[in-house]
């Protein structure tokens, strides 16, 4: 699975307690500790006794670089009170996996081990990622407990459906570490686009020649998806009109697939009413075959001539609406970036355009871009696409007219 979140520093300086209760999903908590650390978090693992019987504290110490805790009274803790020492300055507690038993203890306010004590004594947000067998999840007692936690303002992340360690299939799987990191990133991201609606296009279009062939381009969709994720984390309502790519759907994003330029245009215009921002990242084919053959074209050995007609320019059409949203274009050029980028921005009457030189080819995880707007050109340092996306969102939020 593509992971573009692991390299940005969205949790830098955040002190996160990672609670691990008893369940086979505890093995994924080790990966989670590592992912949180990569995002810059200061991770402190606290295991229940049952959690420690699945994965040892030593694993978490090695991955987090911090002492991992289990008991309430620990040797070496000042005054023997780790819940007091640990409890200072915590930015969030994430319990993953949260077993049915731990959830029941939380719901009733038990404080009979270090993790439940920390949760009860907290002054920070608490996130809980349930992980259990399908029947345990569906049991009315668990559902009652979950409702209690939600009513207490505790964020419930998941569970997901799928194959379970016990051999059953259904709801109860712990969310993957990526999704849990995403929830924390979204929580801590400044809500620069709160109350705004953003429509984006991403990926390539495919213009069919016959039922099995067509013309397309090498766009990976990664930059558009990273931007959609950044807009969602910034609090926007996000509609992503995506060409055919196999990228995971970012949290909080509504995705509609569109294959050809004409379909993409239709989906964009269906989504655009009420939009504050339109970001066109898709590499739209400028031309499509005059006609698509109904049946597969057979080889004859003779040269084939195809005729193409221009596709509509989706971005230019949106920008030409009587009351257009704030329109952002993208331009990938092989030379003369400044001239072409500024030329496109003016020709399509865009307040902002993001340009990049195709020096490294397409499809990478990093990008070097220049933002062009009415105040001039702003080169950004080479960085992972998620990081670039966050900076583009900041610039958009700065330039966006007040609601
Ligand atoms: N775009 C669009 N619809 C099209 C073509 C382009 O919405 N039919 C958008 C792209 O998503 C991008 C911007 O317009 O944000 C610039 O795309 P690009 O293909 O680089 O520009 P063109 O105007 O098509 O110029 P050229 O292909 O000649 O470089």
Tab-separated table of N, CA, C and O and ligand atoms in Angstrom, residues 201-203 261 264 278-287 310-317 328-333 340 344 347-348 350 353-354, ligand 1:
chain	number	residue	atom	x	y	z
A	201	UNK	N	-9.298	17.527	-9.215
A	201	UNK	CA	-9.153	16.429	-10.180
A	201	UNK	C	-7.754	15.865	-9.986
A	201	UNK	O	-6.833	16.589	-9.591
A	202	UNK	N	-7.597	14.568	-10.265
A	202	UNK	CA	-6.285	13.935	-10.105
A	202	UNK	C	-6.136	12.769	-11.064
A	202	UNK	O	-7.134	12.185	-11.493
A	203	UNK	N	-4.889	12.438	-11.371
A	203	UNK	CA	-4.603	11.265	-12.194
A	203	UNK	C	-4.751	11.533	-13.682
A	203	UNK	O	-4.976	12.662	-14.108
A	261	UNK	N	-11.853	12.475	-20.384
A	261	UNK	CA	-11.931	13.916	-20.090
A	261	UNK	C	-13.383	14.365	-20.030
A	261	UNK	O	-13.758	15.172	-19.171
A	264	UNK	N	-14.823	13.300	-16.824
A	264	UNK	CA	-14.234	14.102	-15.732
A	264	UNK	C	-14.911	15.471	-15.673
A	264	UNK	O	-15.242	15.976	-14.594
A	278	UNK	N	-11.266	25.128	-6.471
A	278	UNK	CA	-11.141	24.041	-7.453
A	278	UNK	C	-9.659	23.878	-7.764
A	278	UNK	O	-8.987	24.833	-8.159
A	279	UNK	N	-9.151	22.667	-7.546
A	279	UNK	CA	-7.727	22.411	-7.803
A	279	UNK	C	-7.629	21.357	-8.895
A	279	UNK	O	-8.040	20.204	-8.699
A	280	UNK	N	-7.112	21.747	-10.060
A	280	UNK	CA	-7.031	20.821	-11.203
A	280	UNK	C	-5.628	20.242	-11.275
A	280	UNK	O	-4.704	20.890	-11.760
A	281	UNK	N	-5.487	19.038	-10.743
A	281	UNK	CA	-4.173	18.392	-10.773
A	281	UNK	C	-4.131	17.338	-11.870
A	281	UNK	O	-3.075	16.867	-12.265
A	282	UNK	N	-5.302	16.932	-12.365
A	282	UNK	CA	-5.349	15.845	-13.354
A	282	UNK	C	-4.576	16.212	-14.604
A	282	UNK	O	-4.521	17.371	-15.010
A	283	UNK	N	-3.966	15.194	-15.193
A	283	UNK	CA	-3.333	15.352	-16.502
A	283	UNK	C	-4.397	14.947	-17.521
A	283	UNK	O	-4.553	13.762	-17.834
A	284	UNK	N	-5.157	15.925	-17.952
A	284	UNK	CA	-6.282	15.653	-18.855
A	284	UNK	C	-5.747	15.549	-20.284
A	284	UNK	O	-4.966	16.411	-20.711
A	285	UNK	N	-6.163	14.519	-20.988
A	285	UNK	CA	-5.733	14.398	-22.390
A	285	UNK	C	-6.314	15.576	-23.161
A	285	UNK	O	-7.509	15.874	-23.049
A	286	UNK	N	-5.475	16.264	-23.912
A	286	UNK	CA	-5.962	17.430	-24.654
A	286	UNK	C	-6.830	17.018	-25.846
A	286	UNK	O	-7.613	17.808	-26.339
A	287	UNK	N	-6.645	15.763	-26.314
A	287	UNK	CA	-7.399	15.298	-27.486
A	287	UNK	C	-8.010	13.927	-27.228
A	287	UNK	O	-7.502	13.156	-26.423
A	310	UNK	N	-10.154	18.124	-30.123
A	310	UNK	CA	-9.757	18.660	-28.815
A	310	UNK	C	-10.790	18.329	-27.733
A	310	UNK	O	-11.993	18.308	-28.003
A	311	UNK	N	-10.300	18.074	-26.538
A	311	UNK	CA	-11.174	17.910	-25.371
A	311	UNK	C	-11.471	19.279	-24.774
A	311	UNK	O	-10.695	20.217	-24.960
A	312	UNK	N	-12.567	19.412	-24.054
A	312	UNK	CA	-12.797	20.692	-23.360
A	312	UNK	C	-11.721	20.900	-22.297
A	312	UNK	O	-11.206	19.931	-21.734
A	313	UNK	N	-11.374	22.152	-22.042
A	313	UNK	CA	-10.424	22.462	-20.967
A	313	UNK	C	-11.245	22.681	-19.691
A	313	UNK	O	-11.882	23.724	-19.514
A	314	UNK	N	-11.239	21.680	-18.822
A	314	UNK	CA	-12.108	21.695	-17.636
A	314	UNK	C	-11.780	22.891	-16.747
A	314	UNK	O	-12.659	23.645	-16.314
A	315	UNK	N	-10.508	23.081	-16.494
A	315	UNK	CA	-10.086	24.173	-15.609
A	315	UNK	C	-10.488	25.532	-16.177
A	315	UNK	O	-11.036	26.376	-15.460
A	316	UNK	N	-10.227	25.729	-17.469
A	316	UNK	CA	-10.557	27.018	-18.077
A	316	UNK	C	-12.067	27.266	-18.000
A	316	UNK	O	-12.517	28.390	-17.759
A	317	UNK	N	-12.859	26.199	-18.180
A	317	UNK	CA	-14.323	26.367	-18.116
A	317	UNK	C	-14.778	26.725	-16.709
A	317	UNK	O	-15.657	27.575	-16.530
A	328	UNK	N	-7.069	26.708	-8.930
A	328	UNK	CA	-5.634	26.429	-8.903
A	328	UNK	C	-5.315	25.442	-10.023
A	328	UNK	O	-5.904	24.363	-10.098
A	329	UNK	N	-4.379	25.823	-10.891
A	329	UNK	CA	-3.958	24.926	-11.969
A	329	UNK	C	-2.624	24.295	-11.654
A	329	UNK	O	-1.901	24.741	-10.752
A	330	UNK	N	-2.291	23.262	-12.389
A	330	UNK	CA	-0.977	22.621	-12.293
A	330	UNK	C	-0.371	22.581	-13.688
A	330	UNK	O	-1.110	22.452	-14.665
A	331	UNK	N	0.923	22.690	-13.767
A	331	UNK	CA	1.583	22.564	-15.061
A	331	UNK	C	2.914	21.859	-14.881
A	331	UNK	O	3.754	22.310	-14.101
A	332	UNK	N	3.058	20.740	-15.547
A	332	UNK	CA	4.338	20.029	-15.545
A	332	UNK	C	4.977	20.308	-16.901
A	332	UNK	O	4.380	19.998	-17.928
A	333	UNK	N	6.133	20.913	-16.900
A	333	UNK	CA	6.764	21.313	-18.157
A	333	UNK	C	8.146	20.679	-18.278
A	333	UNK	O	8.795	20.395	-17.265
A	340	UNK	N	6.042	29.262	-19.369
A	340	UNK	CA	4.844	28.466	-19.652
A	340	UNK	C	3.829	28.549	-18.505
A	340	UNK	O	2.625	28.673	-18.720
A	344	UNK	N	0.113	30.053	-18.815
A	344	UNK	CA	-1.120	29.268	-18.579
A	344	UNK	C	-1.988	29.929	-17.519
A	344	UNK	O	-3.208	29.941	-17.604
A	347	UNK	N	-3.623	32.861	-19.249
A	347	UNK	CA	-4.561	32.446	-20.305
A	347	UNK	C	-5.845	31.877	-19.694
A	347	UNK	O	-6.943	32.127	-20.188
A	348	UNK	N	-5.697	31.110	-18.584
A	348	UNK	CA	-6.885	30.494	-17.973
A	348	UNK	C	-7.454	31.370	-16.855
A	348	UNK	O	-8.384	30.971	-16.169
A	350	UNK	N	-6.252	32.331	-13.807
A	350	UNK	CA	-6.199	31.631	-12.523
A	350	UNK	C	-5.506	32.503	-11.479
A	350	UNK	O	-4.468	33.094	-11.766
A	353	UNK	N	-1.230	29.038	-9.774
A	353	UNK	CA	-0.848	27.847	-10.547
A	353	UNK	C	0.418	27.266	-9.930
A	353	UNK	O	1.293	27.996	-9.453
A	354	UNK	N	0.476	25.944	-9.885
A	354	UNK	CA	1.646	25.274	-9.319
A	354	UNK	C	2.384	24.617	-10.478
A	354	UNK	O	1.798	23.823	-11.224
B	1	LIG	N1	-6.548	21.015	-17.669
B	1	LIG	C1	-7.908	20.756	-17.636
B	1	LIG	N2	-8.529	20.273	-18.747
B	1	LIG	C2	-7.850	20.058	-19.893
B	1	LIG	C3	-6.457	20.318	-19.915
B	1	LIG	C4	-5.842	20.793	-18.782
B	1	LIG	O1	-8.558	20.944	-16.590
B	1	LIG	N3	-8.478	19.588	-20.940
B	1	LIG	C5	-5.894	21.568	-16.462
B	1	LIG	C6	-4.899	20.626	-15.826
B	1	LIG	O2	-5.526	19.842	-14.844
B	1	LIG	C7	-3.892	21.575	-15.240
B	1	LIG	C8	-3.900	22.755	-16.185
B	1	LIG	O3	-5.145	22.676	-16.870
B	1	LIG	O4	-4.264	22.100	-13.997
B	1	LIG	C9	-2.781	22.796	-17.163
B	1	LIG	O5	-2.751	21.592	-17.869
B	1	LIG	P1	-1.732	21.357	-19.070
B	1	LIG	O6	-2.090	20.122	-19.790
B	1	LIG	O7	-0.329	21.504	-18.566
B	1	LIG	O8	-2.017	22.631	-19.913
B	1	LIG	P2	-2.593	22.817	-21.304
B	1	LIG	O9	-3.380	24.060	-21.206
B	1	LIG	O10	-3.306	21.593	-21.777
B	1	LIG	O11	-1.260	23.073	-22.139
B	1	LIG	P3	-0.214	22.090	-22.879
B	1	LIG	O12	-0.763	20.687	-22.805
B	1	LIG	O13	-0.154	22.660	-24.231
B	1	LIG	O14	1.081	22.254	-22.130
